[in-house]
PDB file of C-alpha atoms and ligand atoms in Angstrom:
ATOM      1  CA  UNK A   1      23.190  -5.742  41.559  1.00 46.00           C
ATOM      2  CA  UNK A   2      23.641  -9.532  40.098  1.00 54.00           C
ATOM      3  CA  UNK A   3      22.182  -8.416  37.410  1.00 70.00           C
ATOM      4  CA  UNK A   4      24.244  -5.432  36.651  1.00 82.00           C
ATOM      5  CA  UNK A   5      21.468  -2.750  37.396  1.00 89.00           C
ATOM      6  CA  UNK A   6      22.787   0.158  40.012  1.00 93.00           C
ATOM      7  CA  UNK A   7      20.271   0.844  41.848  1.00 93.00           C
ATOM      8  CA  UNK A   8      19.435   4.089  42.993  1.00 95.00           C
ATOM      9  CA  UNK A   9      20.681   4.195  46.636  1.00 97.00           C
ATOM     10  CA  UNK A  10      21.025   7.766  47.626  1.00 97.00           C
ATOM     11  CA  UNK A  11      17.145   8.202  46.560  1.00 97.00           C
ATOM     12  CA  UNK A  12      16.522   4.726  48.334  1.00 97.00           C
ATOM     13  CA  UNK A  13      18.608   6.267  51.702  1.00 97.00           C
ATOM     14  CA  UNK A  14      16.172   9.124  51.543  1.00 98.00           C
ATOM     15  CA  UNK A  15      13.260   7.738  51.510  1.00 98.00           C
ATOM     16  CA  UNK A  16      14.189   5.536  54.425  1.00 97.00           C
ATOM     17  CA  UNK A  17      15.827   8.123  56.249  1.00 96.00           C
ATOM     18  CA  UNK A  18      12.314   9.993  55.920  1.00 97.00           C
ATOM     19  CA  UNK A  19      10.247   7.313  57.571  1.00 98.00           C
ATOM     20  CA  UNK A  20      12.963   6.916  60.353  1.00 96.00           C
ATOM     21  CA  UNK A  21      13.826   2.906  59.086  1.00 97.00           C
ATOM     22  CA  UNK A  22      17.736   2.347  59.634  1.00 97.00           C
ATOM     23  CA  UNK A  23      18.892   1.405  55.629  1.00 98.00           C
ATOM     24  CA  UNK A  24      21.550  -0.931  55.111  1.00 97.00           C
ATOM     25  CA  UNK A  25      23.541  -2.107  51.441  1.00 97.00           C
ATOM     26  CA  UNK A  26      25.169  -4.871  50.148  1.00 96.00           C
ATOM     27  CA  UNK A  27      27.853  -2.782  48.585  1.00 96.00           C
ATOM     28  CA  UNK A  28      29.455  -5.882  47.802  1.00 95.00           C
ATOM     29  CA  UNK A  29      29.626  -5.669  44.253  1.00 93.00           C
ATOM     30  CA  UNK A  30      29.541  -1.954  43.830  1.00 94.00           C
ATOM     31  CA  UNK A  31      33.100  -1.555  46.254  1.00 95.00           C
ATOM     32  CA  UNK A  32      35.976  -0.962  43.405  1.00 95.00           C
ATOM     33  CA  UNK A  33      32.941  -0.449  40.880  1.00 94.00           C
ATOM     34  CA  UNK A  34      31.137   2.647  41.809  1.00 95.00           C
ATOM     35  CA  UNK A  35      32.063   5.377  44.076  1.00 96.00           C
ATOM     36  CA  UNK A  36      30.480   5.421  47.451  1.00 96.00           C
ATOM     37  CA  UNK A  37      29.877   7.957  50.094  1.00 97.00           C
ATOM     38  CA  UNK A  38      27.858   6.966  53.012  1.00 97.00           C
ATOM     39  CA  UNK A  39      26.939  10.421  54.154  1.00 97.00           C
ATOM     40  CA  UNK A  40      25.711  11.995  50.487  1.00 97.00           C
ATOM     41  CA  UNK A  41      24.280   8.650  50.197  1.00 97.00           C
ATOM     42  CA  UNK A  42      22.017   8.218  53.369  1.00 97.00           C
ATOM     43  CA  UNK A  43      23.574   4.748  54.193  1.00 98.00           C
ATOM     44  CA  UNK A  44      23.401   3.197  58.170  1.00 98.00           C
ATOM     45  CA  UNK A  45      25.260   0.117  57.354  1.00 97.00           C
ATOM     46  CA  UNK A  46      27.001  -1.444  54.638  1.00 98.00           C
ATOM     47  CA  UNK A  47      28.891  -4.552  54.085  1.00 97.00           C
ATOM     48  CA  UNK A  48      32.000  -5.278  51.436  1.00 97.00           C
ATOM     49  CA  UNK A  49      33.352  -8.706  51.090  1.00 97.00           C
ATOM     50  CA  UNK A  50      37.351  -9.060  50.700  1.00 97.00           C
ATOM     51  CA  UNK A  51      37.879 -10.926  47.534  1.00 96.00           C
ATOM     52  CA  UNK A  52      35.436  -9.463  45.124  1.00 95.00           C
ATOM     53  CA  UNK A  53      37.597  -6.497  44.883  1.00 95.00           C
ATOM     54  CA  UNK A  54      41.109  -8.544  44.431  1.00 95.00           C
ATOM     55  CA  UNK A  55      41.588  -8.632  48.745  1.00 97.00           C
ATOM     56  CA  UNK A  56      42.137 -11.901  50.812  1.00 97.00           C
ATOM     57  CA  UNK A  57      39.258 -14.680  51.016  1.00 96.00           C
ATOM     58  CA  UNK A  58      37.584 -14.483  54.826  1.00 95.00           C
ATOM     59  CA  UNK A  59      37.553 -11.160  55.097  1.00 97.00           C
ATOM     60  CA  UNK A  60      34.816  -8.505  54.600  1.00 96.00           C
ATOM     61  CA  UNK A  61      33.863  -4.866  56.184  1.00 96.00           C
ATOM     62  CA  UNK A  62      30.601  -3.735  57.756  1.00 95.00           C
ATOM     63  CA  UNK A  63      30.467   0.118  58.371  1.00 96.00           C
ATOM     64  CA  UNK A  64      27.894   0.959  61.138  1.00 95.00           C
ATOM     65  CA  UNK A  65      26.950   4.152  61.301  1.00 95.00           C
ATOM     66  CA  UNK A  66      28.133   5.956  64.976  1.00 93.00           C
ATOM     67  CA  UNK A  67      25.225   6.089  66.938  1.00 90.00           C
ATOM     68  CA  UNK A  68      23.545   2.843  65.668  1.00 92.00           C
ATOM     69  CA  UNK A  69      23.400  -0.248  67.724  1.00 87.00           C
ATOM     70  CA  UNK A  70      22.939  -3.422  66.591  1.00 84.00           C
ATOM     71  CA  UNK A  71      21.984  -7.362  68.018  1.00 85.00           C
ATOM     72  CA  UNK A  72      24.759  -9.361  67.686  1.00 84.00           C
ATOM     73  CA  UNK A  73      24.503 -12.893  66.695  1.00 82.00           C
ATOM     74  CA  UNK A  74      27.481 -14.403  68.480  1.00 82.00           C
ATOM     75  CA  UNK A  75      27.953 -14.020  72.371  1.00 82.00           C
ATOM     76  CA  UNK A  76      31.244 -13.430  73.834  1.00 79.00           C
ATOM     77  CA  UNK A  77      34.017 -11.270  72.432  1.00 75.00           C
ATOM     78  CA  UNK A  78      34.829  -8.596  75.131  1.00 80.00           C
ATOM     79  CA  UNK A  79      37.729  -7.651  73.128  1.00 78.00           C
ATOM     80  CA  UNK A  80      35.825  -6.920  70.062  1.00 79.00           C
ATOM     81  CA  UNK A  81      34.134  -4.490  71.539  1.00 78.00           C
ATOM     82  CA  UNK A  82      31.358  -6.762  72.338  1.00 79.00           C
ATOM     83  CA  UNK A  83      30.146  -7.252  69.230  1.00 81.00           C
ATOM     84  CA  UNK A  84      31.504 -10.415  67.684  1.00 81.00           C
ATOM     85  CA  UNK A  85      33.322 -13.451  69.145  1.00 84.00           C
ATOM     86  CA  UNK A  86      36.456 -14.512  67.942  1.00 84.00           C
ATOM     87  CA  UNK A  87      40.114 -12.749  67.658  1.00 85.00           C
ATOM     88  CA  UNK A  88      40.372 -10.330  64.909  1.00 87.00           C
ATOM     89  CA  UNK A  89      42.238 -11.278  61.471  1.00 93.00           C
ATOM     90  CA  UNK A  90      45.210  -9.050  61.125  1.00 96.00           C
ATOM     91  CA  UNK A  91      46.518  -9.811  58.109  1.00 97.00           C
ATOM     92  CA  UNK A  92      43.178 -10.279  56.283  1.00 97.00           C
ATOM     93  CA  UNK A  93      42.409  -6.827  57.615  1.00 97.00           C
ATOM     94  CA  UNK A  94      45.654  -4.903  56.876  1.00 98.00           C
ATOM     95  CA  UNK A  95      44.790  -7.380  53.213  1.00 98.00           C
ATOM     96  CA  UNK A  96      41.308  -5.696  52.751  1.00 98.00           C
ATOM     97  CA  UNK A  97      42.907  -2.447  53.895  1.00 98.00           C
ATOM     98  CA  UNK A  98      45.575  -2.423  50.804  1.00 98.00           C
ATOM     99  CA  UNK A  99      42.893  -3.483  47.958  1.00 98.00           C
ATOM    100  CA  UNK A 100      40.223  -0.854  48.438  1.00 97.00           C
ATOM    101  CA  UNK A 101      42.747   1.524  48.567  1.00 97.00           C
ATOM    102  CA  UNK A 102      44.094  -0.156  45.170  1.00 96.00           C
ATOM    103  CA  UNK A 103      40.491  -0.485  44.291  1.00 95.00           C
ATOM    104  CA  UNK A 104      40.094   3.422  43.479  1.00 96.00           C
ATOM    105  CA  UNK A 105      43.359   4.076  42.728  1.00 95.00           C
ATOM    106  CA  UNK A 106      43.096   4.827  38.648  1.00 93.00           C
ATOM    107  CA  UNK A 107      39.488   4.245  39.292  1.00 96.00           C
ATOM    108  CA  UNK A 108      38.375   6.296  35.932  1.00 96.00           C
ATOM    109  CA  UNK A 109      40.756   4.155  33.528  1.00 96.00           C
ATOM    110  CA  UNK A 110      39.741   1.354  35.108  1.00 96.00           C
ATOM    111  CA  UNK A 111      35.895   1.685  34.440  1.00 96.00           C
ATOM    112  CA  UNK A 112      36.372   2.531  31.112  1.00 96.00           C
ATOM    113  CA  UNK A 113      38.062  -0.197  30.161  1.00 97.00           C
ATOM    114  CA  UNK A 114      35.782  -2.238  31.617  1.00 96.00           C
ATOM    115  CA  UNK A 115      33.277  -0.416  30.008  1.00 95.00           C
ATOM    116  CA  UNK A 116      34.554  -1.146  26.685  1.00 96.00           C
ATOM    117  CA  UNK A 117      35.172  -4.411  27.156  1.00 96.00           C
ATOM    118  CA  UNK A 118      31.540  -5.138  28.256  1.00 95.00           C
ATOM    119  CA  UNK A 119      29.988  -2.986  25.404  1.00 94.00           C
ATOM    120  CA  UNK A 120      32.400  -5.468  23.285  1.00 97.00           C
ATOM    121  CA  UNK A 121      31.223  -8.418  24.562  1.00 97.00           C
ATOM    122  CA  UNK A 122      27.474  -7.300  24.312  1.00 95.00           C
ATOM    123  CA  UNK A 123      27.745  -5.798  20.772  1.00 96.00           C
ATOM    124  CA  UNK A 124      29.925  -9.318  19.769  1.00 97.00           C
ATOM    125  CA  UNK A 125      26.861 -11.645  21.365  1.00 97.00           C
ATOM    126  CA  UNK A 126      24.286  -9.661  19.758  1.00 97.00           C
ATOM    127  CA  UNK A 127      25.871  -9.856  16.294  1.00 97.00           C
ATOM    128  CA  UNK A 128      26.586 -13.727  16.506  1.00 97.00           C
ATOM    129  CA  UNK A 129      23.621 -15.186  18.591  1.00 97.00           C
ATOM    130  CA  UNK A 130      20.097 -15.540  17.730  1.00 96.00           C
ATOM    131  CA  UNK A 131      17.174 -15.111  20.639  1.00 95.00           C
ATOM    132  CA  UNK A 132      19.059 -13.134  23.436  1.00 96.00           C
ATOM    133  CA  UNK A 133      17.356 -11.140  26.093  1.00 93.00           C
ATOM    134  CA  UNK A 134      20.290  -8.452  28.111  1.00 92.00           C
ATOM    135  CA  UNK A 135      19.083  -8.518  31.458  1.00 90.00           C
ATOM    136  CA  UNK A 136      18.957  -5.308  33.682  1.00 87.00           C
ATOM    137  CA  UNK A 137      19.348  -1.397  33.096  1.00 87.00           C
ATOM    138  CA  UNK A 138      21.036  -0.309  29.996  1.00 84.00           C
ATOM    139  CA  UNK A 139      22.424   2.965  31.206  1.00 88.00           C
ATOM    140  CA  UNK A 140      22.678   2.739  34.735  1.00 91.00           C
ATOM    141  CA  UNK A 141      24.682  -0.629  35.016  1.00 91.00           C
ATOM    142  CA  UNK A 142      28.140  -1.968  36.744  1.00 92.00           C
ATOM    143  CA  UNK A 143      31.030  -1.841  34.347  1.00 93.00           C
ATOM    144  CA  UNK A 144      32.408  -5.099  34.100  1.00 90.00           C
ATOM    145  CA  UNK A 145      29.259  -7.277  35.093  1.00 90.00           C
ATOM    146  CA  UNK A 146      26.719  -8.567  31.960  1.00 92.00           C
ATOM    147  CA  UNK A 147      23.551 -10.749  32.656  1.00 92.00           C
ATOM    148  CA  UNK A 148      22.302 -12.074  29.207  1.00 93.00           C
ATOM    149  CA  UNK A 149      19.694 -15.061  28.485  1.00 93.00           C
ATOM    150  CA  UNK A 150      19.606 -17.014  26.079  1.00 94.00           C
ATOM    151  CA  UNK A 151      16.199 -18.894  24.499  1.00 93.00           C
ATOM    152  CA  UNK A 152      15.829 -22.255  25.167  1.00 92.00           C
ATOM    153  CA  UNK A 153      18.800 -23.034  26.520  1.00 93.00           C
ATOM    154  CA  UNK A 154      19.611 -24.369  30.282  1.00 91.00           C
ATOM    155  CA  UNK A 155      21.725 -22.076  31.858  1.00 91.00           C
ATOM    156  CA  UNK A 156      23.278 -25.160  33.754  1.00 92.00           C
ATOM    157  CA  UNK A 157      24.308 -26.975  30.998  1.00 93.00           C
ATOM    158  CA  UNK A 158      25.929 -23.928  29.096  1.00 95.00           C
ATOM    159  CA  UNK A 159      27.885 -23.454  32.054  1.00 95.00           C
ATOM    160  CA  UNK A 160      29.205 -26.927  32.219  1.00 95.00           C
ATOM    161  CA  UNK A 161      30.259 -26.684  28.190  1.00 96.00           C
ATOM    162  CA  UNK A 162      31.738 -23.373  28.680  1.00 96.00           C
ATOM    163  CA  UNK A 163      33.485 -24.639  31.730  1.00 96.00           C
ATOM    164  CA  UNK A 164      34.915 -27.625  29.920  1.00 96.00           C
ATOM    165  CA  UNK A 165      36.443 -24.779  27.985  1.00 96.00           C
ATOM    166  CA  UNK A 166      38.490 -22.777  30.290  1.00 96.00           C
ATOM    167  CA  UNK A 167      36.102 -20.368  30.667  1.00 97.00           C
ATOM    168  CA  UNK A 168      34.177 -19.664  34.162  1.00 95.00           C
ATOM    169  CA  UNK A 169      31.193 -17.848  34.301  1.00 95.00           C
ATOM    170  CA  UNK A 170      27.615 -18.024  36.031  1.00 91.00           C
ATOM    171  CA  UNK A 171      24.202 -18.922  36.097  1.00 84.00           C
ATOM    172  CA  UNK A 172      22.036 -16.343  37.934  1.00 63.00           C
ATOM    173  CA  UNK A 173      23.789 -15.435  41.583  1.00 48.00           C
ATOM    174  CA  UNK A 174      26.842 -17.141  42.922  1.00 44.00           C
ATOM    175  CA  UNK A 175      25.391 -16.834  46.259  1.00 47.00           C
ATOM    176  CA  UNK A 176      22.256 -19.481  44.997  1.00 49.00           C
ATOM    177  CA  UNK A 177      24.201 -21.869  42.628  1.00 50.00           C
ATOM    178  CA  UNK A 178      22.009 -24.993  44.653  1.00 51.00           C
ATOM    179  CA  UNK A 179      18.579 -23.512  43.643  1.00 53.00           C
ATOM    180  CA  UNK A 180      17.188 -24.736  40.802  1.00 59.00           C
ATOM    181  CA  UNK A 181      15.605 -23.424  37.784  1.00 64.00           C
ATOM    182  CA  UNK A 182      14.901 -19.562  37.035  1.00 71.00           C
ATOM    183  CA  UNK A 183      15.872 -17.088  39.323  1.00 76.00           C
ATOM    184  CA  UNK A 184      13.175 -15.355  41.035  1.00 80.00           C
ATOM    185  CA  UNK A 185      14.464 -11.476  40.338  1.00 79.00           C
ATOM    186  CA  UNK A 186      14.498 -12.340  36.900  1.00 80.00           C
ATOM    187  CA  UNK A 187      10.985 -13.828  37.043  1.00 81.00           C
ATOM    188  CA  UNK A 188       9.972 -10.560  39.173  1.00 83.00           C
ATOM    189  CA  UNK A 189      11.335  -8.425  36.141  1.00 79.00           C
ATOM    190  CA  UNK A 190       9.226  -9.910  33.652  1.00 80.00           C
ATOM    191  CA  UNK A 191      11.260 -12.257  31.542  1.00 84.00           C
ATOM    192  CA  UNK A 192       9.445 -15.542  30.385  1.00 84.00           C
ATOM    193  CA  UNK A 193      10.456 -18.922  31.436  1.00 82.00           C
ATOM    194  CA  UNK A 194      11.951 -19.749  28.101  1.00 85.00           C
ATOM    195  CA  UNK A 195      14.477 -16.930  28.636  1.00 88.00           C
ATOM    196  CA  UNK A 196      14.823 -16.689  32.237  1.00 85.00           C
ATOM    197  CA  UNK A 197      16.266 -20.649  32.785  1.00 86.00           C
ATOM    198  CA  UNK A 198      19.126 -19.644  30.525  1.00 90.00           C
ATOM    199  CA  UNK A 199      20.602 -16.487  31.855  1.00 90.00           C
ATOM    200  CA  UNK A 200      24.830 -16.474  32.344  1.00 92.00           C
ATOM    201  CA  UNK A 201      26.446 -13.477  34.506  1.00 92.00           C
ATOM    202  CA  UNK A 202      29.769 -12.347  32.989  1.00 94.00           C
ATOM    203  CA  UNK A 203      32.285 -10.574  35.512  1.00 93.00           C
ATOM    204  CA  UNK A 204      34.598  -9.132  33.382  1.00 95.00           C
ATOM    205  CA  UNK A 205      37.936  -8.105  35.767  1.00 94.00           C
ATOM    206  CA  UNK A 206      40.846  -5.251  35.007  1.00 92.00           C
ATOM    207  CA  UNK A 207      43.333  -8.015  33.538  1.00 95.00           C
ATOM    208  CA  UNK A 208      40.676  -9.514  30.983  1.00 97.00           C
ATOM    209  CA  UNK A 209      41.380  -8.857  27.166  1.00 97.00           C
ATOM    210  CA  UNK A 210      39.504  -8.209  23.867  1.00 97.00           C
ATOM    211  CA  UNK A 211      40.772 -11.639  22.481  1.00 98.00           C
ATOM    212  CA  UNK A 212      40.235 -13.268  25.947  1.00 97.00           C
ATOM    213  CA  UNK A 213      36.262 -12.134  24.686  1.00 97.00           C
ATOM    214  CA  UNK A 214      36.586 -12.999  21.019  1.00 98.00           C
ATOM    215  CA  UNK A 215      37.702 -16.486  22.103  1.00 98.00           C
ATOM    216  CA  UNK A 216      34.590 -16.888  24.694  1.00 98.00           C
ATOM    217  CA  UNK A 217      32.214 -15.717  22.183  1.00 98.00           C
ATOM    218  CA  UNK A 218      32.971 -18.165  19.557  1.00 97.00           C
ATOM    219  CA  UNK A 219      32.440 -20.815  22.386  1.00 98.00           C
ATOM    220  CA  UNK A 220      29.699 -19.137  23.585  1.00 97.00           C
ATOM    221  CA  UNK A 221      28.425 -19.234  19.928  1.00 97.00           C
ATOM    222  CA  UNK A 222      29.183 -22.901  19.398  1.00 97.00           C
ATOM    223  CA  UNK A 223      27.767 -24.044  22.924  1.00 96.00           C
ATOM    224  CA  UNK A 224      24.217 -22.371  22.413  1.00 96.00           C
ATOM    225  CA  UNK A 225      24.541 -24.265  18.873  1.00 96.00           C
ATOM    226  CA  UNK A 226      24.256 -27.601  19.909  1.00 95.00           C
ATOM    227  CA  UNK A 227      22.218 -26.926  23.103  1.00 94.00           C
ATOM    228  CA  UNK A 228      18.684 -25.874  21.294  1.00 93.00           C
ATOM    229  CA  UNK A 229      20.049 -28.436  18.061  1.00 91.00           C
ATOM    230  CA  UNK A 230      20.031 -30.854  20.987  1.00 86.00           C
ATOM    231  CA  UNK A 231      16.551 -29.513  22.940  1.00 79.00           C
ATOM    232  CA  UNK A 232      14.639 -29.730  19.312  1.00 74.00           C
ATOM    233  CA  UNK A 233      15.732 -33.457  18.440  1.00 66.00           C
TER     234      UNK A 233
HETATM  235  C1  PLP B   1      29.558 -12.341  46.657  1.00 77.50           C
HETATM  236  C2  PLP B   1      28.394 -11.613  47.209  1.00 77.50           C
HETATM  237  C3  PLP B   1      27.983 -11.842  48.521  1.00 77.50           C
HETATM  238  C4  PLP B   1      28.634 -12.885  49.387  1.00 77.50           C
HETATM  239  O1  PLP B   1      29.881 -12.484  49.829  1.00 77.50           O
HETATM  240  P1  PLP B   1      30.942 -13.613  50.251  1.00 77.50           P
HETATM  241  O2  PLP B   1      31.954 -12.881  51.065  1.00 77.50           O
HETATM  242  O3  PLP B   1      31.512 -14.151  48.983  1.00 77.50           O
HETATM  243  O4  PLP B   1      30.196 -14.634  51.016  1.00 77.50           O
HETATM  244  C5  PLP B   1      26.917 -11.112  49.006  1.00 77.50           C
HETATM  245  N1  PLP B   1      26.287 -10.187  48.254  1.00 77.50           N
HETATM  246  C6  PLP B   1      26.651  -9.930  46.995  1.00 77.50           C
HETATM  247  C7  PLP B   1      25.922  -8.885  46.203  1.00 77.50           C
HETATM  248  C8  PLP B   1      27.721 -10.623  46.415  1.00 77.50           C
HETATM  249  O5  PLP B   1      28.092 -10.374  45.170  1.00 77.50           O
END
């Protein structure tokens, strides 16, 4: 989902359900974003991660389905049921505990506004920047998460001009930031070089504001400026 497309898990579940192939999801950046229901949804295992939905650091959920086992990677750990070494984290568990159940609570108003504010953002980009490519599915994407490219411009470098600026984005997935050049999903979905090595992920949150976006786009605006007046020197 870095790039903001949902994909179609309960038809995915299916199909692996069909073929008798256990189907697990990173659900990490769907959790507070998209309703999920394991059972409807065909899903064996599924792991959430703490802090993307406003929980503690160090912390994250996987949900194994009752009758599956699984390898574990670290010996030891009687107490945890065998499965893990190492004493459980109460507080970052009664933590996680608290913010997905704050996570869906005025889920609706939430995910409009979010919606808004990214429709906002995209309609304000497209109206005041030359040679952009939005990257993933129109219709069926995450509220508050935009993946745009810009032409001939280093995603790296826009990052470190915008950052200079107060304002913190990313350049392809968080989870990669010491790989170099284009990513290879947005390769795989067809975008040419000259786009793909400057796409920036925007993760818009609940307590972000209009002006908060009118401020980043005139930045944005500025920074792409003087990065292709710079490449054509
Ligand atoms: C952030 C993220 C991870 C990594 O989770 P951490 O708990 O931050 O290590 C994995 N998958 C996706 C889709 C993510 O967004």
């Amino acid at each position: 989902m870095r790039y903001g497309t949902i994909e179609p898990i309960k038809q995915i579940g299916e199909i692996a359900k069909k073929h008798d192939i256990y189907f697990h999801t990173d659900a990490v950046q769907a959790i507070g974003n998209v309703r999920i229901d394991v059972k409807d949804m065909n899903i064996d295992l599924l792991s959430m991660s703490g802090h993307k939905f406003y929980g503690p650091k160090g912390v994250g959920v996987l949900y194994v389905r009752k009758d599956i086992n699984f390898l574990k990677i670290q010996n030891g750990g009687h107490q945890e049921k065998n499965k893990r070494a190492g004493t459980e984290n109460v507080a970052g568990i009664v933590g996680i505990g608290k913010a997905i159940e704050l996570a869906y609570k005025d889920f609706d108003n939430k995910i409009n506004y979010l919606k808004e504010l990214r429709d906002y953002y995209i309609k304000k980009v497209e109206e005041n920047i030359s040679d952009i490519k939005i990257n993933g599915d129109m219709n069926n994407r995450l509220a508050g998460n935009i993946n745009i490219s810009f032409k001939e411009v280093d995603g790296g470098e826009l990052l470190l001009k915008l950052d200079e600026k107060g304002i913190c984005v990313s350049t392809g997935s968080a989870c990669n930031s010491e790989s170099q050049g284009a990513s290879h999903v947005l390769t795989a979905i067809g975008l040419e070089p000259c786009y793909a090595n400057g796409s920036v992920r925007v993760s818009l949150g609940k307590d972000n504001t209009k002006d908060e976006i009118d401020y980043f786009v005139d930045v944005l605006k500025e920074c792409v400026y003087e990065l292709r007046k710079n490449k054509s020197i």
